[in-house]
mmCIF file of C-alpha atoms in Angstrom:
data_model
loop_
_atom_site.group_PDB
_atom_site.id
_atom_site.type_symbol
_atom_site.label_atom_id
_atom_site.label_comp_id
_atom_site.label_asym_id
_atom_site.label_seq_id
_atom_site.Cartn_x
_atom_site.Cartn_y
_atom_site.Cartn_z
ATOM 1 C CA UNK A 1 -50.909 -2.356 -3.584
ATOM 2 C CA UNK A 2 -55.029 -2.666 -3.320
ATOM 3 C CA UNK A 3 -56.897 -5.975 -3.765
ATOM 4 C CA UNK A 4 -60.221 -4.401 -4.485
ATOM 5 C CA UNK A 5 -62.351 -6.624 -6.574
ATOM 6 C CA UNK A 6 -59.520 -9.230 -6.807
ATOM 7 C CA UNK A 7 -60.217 -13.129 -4.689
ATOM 8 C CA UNK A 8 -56.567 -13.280 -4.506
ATOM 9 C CA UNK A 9 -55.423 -16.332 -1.900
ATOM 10 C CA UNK A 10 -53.099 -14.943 1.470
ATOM 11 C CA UNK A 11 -49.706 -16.437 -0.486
ATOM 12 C CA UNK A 12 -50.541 -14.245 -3.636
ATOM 13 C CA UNK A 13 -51.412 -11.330 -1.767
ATOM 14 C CA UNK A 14 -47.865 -11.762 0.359
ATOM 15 C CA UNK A 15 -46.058 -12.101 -2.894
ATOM 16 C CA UNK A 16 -48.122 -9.174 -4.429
ATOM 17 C CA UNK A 17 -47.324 -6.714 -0.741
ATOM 18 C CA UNK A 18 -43.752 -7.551 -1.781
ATOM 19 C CA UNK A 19 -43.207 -6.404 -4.929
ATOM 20 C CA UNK A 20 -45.261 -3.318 -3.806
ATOM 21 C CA UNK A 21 -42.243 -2.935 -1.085
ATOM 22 C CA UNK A 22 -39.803 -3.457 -3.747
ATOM 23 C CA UNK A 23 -41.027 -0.567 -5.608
ATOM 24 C CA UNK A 24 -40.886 -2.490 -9.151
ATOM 25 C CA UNK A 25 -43.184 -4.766 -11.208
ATOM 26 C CA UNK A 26 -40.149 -7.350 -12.152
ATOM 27 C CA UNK A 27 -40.164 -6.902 -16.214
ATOM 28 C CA UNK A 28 -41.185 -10.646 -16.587
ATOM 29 C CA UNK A 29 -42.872 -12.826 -14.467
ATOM 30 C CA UNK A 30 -44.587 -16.329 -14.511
ATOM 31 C CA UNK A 31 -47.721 -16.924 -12.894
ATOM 32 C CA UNK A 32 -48.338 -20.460 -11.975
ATOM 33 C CA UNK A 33 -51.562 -22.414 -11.746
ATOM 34 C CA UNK A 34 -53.354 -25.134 -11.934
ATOM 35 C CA UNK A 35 -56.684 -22.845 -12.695
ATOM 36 C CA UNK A 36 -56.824 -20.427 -15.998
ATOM 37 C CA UNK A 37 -58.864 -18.432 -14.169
ATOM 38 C CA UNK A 38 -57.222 -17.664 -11.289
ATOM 39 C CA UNK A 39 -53.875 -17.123 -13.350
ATOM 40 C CA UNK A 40 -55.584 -14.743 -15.702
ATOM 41 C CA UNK A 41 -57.472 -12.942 -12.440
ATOM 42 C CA UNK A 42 -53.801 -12.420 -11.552
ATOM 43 C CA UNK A 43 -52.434 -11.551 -14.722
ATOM 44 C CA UNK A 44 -55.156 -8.623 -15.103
ATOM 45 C CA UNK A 45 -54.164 -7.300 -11.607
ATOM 46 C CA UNK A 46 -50.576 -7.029 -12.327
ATOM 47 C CA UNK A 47 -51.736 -5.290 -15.947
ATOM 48 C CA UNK A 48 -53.666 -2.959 -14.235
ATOM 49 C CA UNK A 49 -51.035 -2.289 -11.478
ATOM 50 C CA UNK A 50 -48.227 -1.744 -14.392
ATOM 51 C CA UNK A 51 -50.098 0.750 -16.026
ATOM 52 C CA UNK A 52 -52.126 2.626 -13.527
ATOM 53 C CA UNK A 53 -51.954 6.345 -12.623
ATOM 54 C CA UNK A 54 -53.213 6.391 -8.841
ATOM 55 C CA UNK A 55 -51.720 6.542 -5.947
ATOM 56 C CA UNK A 56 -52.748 3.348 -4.167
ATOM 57 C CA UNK A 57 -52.107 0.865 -7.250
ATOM 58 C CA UNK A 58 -54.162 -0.844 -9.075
ATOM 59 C CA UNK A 59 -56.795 2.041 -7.881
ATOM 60 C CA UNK A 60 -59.431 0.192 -9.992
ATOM 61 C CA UNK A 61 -60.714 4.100 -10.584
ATOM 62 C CA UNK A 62 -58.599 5.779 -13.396
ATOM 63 C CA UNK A 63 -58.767 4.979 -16.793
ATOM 64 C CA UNK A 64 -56.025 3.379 -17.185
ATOM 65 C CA UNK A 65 -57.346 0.742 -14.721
ATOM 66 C CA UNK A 66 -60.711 0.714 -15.818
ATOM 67 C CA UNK A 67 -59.355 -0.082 -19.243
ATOM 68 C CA UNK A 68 -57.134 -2.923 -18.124
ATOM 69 C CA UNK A 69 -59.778 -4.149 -16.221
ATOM 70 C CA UNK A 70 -62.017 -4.597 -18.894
ATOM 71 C CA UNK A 71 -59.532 -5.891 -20.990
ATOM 72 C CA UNK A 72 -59.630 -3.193 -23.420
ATOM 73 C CA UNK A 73 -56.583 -1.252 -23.065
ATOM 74 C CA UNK A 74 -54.877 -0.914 -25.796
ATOM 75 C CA UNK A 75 -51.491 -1.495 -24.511
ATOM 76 C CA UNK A 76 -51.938 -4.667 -23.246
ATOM 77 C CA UNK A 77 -52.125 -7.094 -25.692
ATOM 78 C CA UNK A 78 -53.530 -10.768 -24.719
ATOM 79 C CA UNK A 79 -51.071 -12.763 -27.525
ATOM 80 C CA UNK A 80 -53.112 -14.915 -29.331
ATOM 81 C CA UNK A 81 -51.415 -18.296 -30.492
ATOM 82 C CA UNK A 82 -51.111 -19.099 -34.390
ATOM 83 C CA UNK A 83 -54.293 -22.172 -35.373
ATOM 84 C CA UNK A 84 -51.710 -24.543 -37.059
ATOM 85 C CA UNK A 85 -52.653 -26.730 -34.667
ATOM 86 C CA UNK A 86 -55.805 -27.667 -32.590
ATOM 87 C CA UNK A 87 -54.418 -25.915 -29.949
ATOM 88 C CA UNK A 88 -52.117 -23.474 -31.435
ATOM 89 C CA UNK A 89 -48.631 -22.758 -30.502
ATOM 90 C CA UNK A 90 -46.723 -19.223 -30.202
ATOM 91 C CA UNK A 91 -44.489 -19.308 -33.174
ATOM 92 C CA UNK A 92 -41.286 -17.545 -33.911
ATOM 93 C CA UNK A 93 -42.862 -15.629 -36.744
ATOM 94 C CA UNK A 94 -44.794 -13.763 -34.068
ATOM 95 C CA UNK A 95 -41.993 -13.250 -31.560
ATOM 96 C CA UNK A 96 -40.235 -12.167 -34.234
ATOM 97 C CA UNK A 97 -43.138 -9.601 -34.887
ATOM 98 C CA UNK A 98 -43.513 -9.025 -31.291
ATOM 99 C CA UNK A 99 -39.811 -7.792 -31.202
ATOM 100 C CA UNK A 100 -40.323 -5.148 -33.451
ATOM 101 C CA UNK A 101 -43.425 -4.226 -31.507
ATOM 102 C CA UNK A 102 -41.969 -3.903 -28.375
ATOM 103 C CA UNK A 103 -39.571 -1.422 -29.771
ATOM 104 C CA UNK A 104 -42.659 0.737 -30.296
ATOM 105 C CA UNK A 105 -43.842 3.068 -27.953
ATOM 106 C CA UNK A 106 -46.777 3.004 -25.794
ATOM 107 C CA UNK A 107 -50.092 4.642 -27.461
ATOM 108 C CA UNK A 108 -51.922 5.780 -23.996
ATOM 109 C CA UNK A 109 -49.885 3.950 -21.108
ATOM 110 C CA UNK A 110 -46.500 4.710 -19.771
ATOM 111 C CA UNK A 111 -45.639 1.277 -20.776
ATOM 112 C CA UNK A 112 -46.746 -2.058 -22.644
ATOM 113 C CA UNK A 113 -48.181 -5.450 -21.338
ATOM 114 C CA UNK A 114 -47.859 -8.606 -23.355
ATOM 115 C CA UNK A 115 -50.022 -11.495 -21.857
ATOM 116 C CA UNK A 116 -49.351 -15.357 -23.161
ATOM 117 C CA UNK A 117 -51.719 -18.038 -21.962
ATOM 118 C CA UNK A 118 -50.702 -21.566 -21.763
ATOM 119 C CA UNK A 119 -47.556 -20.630 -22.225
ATOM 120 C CA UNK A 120 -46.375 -24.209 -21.279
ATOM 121 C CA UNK A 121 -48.101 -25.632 -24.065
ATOM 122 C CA UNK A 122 -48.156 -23.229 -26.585
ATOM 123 C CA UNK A 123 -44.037 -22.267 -26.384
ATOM 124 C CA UNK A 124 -42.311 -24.500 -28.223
ATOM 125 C CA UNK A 125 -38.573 -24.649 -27.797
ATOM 126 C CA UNK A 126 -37.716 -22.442 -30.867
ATOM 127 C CA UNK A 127 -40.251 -20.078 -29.932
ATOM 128 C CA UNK A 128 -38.611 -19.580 -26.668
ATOM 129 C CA UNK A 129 -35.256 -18.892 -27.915
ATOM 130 C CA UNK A 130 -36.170 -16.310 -29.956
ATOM 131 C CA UNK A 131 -38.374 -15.230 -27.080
ATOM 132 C CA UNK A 132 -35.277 -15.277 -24.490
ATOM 133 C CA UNK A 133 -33.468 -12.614 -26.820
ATOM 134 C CA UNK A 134 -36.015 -10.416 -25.655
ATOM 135 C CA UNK A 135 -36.672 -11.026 -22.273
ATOM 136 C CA UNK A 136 -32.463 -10.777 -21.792
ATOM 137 C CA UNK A 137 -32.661 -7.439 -23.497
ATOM 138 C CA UNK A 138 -35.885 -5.898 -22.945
ATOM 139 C CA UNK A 139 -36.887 -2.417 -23.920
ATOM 140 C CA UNK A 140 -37.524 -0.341 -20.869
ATOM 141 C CA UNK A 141 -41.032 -0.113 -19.404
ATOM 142 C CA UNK A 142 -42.426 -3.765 -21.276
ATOM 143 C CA UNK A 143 -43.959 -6.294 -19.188
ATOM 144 C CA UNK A 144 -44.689 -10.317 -20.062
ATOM 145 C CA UNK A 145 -46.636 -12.545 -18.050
ATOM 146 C CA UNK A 146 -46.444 -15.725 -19.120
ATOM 147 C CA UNK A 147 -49.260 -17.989 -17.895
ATOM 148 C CA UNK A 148 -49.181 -21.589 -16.680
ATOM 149 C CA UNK A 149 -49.902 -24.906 -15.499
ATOM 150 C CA UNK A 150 -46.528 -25.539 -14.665
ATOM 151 C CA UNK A 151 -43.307 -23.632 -14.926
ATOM 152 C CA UNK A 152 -41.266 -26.476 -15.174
ATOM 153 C CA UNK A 153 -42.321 -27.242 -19.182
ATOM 154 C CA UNK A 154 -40.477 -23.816 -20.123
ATOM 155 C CA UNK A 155 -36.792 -23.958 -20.543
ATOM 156 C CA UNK A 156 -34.585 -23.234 -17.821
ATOM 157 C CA UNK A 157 -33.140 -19.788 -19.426
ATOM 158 C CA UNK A 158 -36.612 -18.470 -19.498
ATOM 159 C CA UNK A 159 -37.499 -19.208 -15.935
ATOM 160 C CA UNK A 160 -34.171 -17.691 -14.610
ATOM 161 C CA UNK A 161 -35.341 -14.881 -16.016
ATOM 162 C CA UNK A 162 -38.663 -14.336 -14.655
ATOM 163 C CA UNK A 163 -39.977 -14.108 -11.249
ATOM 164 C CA UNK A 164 -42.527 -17.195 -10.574
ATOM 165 C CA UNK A 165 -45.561 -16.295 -9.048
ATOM 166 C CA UNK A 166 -47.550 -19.718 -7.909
ATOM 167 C CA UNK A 167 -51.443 -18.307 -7.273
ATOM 168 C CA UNK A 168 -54.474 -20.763 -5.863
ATOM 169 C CA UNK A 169 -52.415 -21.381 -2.662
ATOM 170 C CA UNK A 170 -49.299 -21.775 -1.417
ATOM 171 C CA UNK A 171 -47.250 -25.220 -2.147
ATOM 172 C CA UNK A 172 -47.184 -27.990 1.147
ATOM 173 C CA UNK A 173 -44.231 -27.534 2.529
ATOM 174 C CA UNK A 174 -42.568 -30.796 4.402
ATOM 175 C CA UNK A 175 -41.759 -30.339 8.236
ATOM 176 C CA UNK A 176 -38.141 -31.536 6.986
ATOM 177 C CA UNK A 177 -37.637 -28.883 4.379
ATOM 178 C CA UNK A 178 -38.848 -26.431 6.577
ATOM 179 C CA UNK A 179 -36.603 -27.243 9.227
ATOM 180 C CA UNK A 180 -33.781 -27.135 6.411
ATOM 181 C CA UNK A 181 -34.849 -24.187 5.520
ATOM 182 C CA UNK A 182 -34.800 -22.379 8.780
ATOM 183 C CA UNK A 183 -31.361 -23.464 9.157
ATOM 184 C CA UNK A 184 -29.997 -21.646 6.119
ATOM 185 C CA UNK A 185 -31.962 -18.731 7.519
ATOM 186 C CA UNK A 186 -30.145 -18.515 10.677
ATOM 187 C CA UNK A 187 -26.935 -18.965 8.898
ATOM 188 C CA UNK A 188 -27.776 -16.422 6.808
ATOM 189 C CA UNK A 189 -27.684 -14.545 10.010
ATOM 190 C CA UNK A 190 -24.666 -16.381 11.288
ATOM 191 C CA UNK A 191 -21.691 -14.561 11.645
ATOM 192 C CA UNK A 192 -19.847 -17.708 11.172
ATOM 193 C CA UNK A 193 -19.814 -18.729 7.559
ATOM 194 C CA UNK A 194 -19.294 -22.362 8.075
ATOM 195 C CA UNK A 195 -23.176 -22.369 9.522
ATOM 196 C CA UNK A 196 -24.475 -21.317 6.706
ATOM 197 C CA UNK A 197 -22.145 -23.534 4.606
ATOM 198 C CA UNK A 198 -23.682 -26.610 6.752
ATOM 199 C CA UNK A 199 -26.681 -25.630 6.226
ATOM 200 C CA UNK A 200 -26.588 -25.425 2.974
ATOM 201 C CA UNK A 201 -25.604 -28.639 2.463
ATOM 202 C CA UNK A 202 -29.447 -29.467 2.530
ATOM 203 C CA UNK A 203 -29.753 -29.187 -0.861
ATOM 204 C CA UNK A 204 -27.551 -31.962 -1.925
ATOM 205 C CA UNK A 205 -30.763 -33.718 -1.437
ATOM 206 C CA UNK A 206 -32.451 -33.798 -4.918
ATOM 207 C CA UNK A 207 -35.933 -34.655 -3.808
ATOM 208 C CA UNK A 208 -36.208 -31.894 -1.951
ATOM 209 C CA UNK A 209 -34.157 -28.655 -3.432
ATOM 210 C CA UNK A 210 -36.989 -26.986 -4.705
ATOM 211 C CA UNK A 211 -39.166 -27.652 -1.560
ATOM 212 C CA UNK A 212 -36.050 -25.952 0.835
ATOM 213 C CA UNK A 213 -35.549 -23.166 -1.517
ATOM 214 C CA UNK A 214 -39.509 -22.374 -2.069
ATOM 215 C CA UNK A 215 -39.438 -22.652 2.071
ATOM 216 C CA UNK A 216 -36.474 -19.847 2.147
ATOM 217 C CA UNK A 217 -38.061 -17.796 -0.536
ATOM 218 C CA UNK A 218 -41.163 -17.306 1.900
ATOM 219 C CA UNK A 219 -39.517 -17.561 4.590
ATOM 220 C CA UNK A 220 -37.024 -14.293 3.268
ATOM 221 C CA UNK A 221 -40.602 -12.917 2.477
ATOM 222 C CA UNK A 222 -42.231 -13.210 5.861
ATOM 223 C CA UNK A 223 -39.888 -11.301 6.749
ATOM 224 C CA UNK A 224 -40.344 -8.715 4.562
ATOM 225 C CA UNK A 225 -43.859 -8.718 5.222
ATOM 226 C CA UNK A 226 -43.305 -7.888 8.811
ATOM 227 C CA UNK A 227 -41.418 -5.084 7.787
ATOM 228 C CA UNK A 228 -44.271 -3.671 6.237
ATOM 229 C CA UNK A 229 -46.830 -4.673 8.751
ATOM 230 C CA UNK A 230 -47.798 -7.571 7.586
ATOM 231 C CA UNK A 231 -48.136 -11.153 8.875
ATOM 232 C CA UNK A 232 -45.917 -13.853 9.053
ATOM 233 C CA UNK A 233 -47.525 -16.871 6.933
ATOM 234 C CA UNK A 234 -44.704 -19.402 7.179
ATOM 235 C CA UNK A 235 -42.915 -19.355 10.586
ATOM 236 C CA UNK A 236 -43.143 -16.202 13.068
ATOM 237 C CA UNK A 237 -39.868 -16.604 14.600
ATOM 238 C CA UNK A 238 -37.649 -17.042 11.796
ATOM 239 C CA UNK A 239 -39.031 -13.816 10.004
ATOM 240 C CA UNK A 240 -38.812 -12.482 12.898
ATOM 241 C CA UNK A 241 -35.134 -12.823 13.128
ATOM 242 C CA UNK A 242 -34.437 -11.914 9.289
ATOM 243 C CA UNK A 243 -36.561 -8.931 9.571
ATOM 244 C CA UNK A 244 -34.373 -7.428 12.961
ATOM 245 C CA UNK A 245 -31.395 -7.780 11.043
ATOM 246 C CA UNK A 246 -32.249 -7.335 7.043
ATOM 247 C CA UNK A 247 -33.396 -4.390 5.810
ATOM 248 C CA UNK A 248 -36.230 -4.534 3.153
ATOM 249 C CA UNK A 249 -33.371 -3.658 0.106
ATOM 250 C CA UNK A 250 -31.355 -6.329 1.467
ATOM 251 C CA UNK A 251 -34.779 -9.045 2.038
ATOM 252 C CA UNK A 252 -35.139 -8.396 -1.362
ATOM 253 C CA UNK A 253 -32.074 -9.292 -3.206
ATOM 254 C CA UNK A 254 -31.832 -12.299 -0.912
ATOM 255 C CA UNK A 255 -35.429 -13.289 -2.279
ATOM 256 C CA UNK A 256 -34.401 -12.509 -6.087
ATOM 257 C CA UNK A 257 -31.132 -14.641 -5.634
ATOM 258 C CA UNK A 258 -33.108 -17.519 -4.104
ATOM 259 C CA UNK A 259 -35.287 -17.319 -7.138
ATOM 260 C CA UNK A 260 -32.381 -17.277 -9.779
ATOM 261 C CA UNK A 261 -30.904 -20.680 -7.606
ATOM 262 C CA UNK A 262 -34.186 -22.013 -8.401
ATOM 263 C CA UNK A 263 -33.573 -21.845 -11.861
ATOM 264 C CA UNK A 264 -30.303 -22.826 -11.749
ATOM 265 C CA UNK A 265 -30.730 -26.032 -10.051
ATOM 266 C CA UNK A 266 -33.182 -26.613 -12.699
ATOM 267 C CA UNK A 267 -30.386 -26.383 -15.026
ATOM 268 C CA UNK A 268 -28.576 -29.093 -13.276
ATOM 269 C CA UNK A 269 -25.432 -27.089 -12.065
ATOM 270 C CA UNK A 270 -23.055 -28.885 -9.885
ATOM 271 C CA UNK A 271 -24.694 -28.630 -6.383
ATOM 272 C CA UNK A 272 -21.289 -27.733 -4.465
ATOM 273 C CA UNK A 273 -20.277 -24.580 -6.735
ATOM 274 C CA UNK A 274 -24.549 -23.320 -6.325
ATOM 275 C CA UNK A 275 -23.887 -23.907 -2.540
ATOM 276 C CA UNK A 276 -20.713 -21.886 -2.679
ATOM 277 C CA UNK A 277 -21.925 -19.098 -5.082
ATOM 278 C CA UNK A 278 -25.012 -18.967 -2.934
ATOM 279 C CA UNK A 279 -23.038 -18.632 0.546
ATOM 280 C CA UNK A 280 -21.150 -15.852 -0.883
ATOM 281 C CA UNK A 281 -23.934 -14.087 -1.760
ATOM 282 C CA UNK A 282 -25.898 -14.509 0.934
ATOM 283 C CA UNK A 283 -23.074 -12.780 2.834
ATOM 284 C CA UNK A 284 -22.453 -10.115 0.712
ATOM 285 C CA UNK A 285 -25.815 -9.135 0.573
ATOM 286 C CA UNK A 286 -25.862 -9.143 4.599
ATOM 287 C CA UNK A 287 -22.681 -7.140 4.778
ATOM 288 C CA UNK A 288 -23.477 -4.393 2.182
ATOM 289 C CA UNK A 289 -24.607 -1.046 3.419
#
C-alpha cells in the first residue's frame, strides 16, 4: 500500500501495511478521530485504495485514483445528512434509499464507496438499525466508512461489525495494561491453556479492558508488521515471539477476533464466558493449518 501525498501518523500507516497484508479492504470500517481532517485524509486514501487499478495501491496515477482523489468519482458518494436540524442527522428515509442503491452496480469502478461524516452525531439510533441490516448483509464489493469523534456513541452492533481505525496517533497505553497484555500474548503462545486462561483474567478489570485489548490488537499487529518487514511500534520482543510462531493468515484472524471482543465487551457480555470464548479461539486459531 503507498502513502504518497498522504501525512498519515506511524500507527495509521501500521494499521494501513496490515490490511495491505491481509489482502482485503474490510467491507466496513470506522475511522476514529478527534480531527475531521485527518479522518477524511484517511477516508479518501482508503477510497482511492478500494477502487484503484495499479499495482502498488492507491497509485495516486490512474484514473480511478485521480478521481477519488479529487473527490469526484462517481462511485464514491460523500452521504450528505438530511437539514431537519442545525446539524442534520442521517435518517432512515435515506438508508432506506441507500439500500436500494447499493444493490446497483458500479458506473466506472469495480465497486462503490459510501462515506458518512460525523457519523456519531448524525446516526441516530433508528437510523442505525436500519443501517445494520445492511452492513450484516452487504452486497459484494460496497465499502462504508463511517467517520468519527468517537466510536463509542454508535451502537454496539454497528461497531462489531466494522473494523476501527483510530488515526492522529496511537492511544497511551498504561505500563500495566501493557504488561497484561504481553501476558495473554505469551499464552497465546503457551502450550498450556491454563496460561492463557490466567492471563486472561486481566480483563475482569473494567477500567482497563479496552486499554489490554487495544495493547493485544497492536501488539498481534507488530507482529504482523515484522512479517512484512516492518517495524515493531509497541514492544520488539513480544512481536517478535508472535511473528516466529504465527503465520500472517493466522496474525490476522487473531487481530479480527480481538476486534469483535472489543465490541462485545462493549455490549456488556459476562466477562468469564468472553474469556472462555476468547481462549478457545485463540487456540484454535494457533492450531489450524
Amino acid at each position: 500500500m503507498s502513502f504518497s501525498g498522504f501525512e498519515l501518523d506511524s500507527g495509521t500507516q501500521h494499521t494501513l501495511r496490515l490490511l495491505a497484508a491481509s489482502g482485503r479492504l474490510p467491507h466496513a470500517v470506522i475511522i476514529e478521530s478527534k480531527s475531521p481532517q485527518k479522518a477524511m485524509e484517511l477516508a479518501v486514501c482508503l477510497s482511492a485504495y478500494a477502487v484503484c487499478q495499479g499495482e502498488d495501491k492507491p497509485c495516486g496515477v490512474c484514473r480511478q485514483c485521480r478521481n477519488a482523489l479529487n473527490k469526484t468519482h462517481c462511485d464514491i458518494s460523500y452521504v450528505q445528512p438530511e437539514k431537519k436540524s442545525k446539524t442534520g442527522i442521517y435518517s432512515i428515509e435515506q438508508l432506506r434509499a441507500l439500500v436500494g442503491d447499493a444493490q446497483i452496480r458500479p458506473n466506472d469502478a469495480d465497486c462503490k464507496v459510501y462515506i458518512f461524516e460525523e457519523a456519531d452525531k448524525r446516526f441516530p439510533e433508528i437510523s442505525q438499525n436500519a443501517f445494520l441490516k445492511l452492513l450484516e448483509e452487504p452486497p459484494q464489493r460496497i465499502y462504508f466508512f463511517l467517520l468519527c469523534e468517537s466510536a463509542k456513541a454508535l451502537l454496539g452492533t454497528i461497531r462489531s461489525r466494522c473494523t476501527v481505525i483510530r488515526t492522529g496517533g496511537e492511544a497511551d497505553i498504561g505500563a500495566e495494561s501493557l504488561e497484561a497484555a504481553k501476558a495473554i500474548a505469551k499464552g497465546i503462545l503457551s502450550t498450556r491453556e491454563y496460561e492463557l486462561l490466567k492471563a486472561l483474567n486481566a480483563l475482569t478489570d473494567k477500567e482497563r479492558q479496552k486499554e489490554i485489548l487495544l495493547a493485544v490488537r497492536l501488539l498481534l499487529r507488530d507482529a504482523l508488521a515484522l512479517l512484512s518487514g516492518g517495524d515493531a511500534l509497541t514492544d520488539g520482543e513480544t512481536a517478535r515471539l508472535l511473528a516466529a510462531k504465527l503465520t500472517r493468515a493466522k496474525l490476522i484472524r487473531m487481530i479480527e477476533l480481538t476486534d469483535r471482543s472489543d465490541g462485545m465487551l462493549r455490549q456488556n457480555i459476562n466477562i468469564n464466558l468472553l474469556t472462555t470464548s476468547l481462549c478457545g479461539e485463540y487456540r484454535r486459531i494457533l492450531w489450524q493449518r
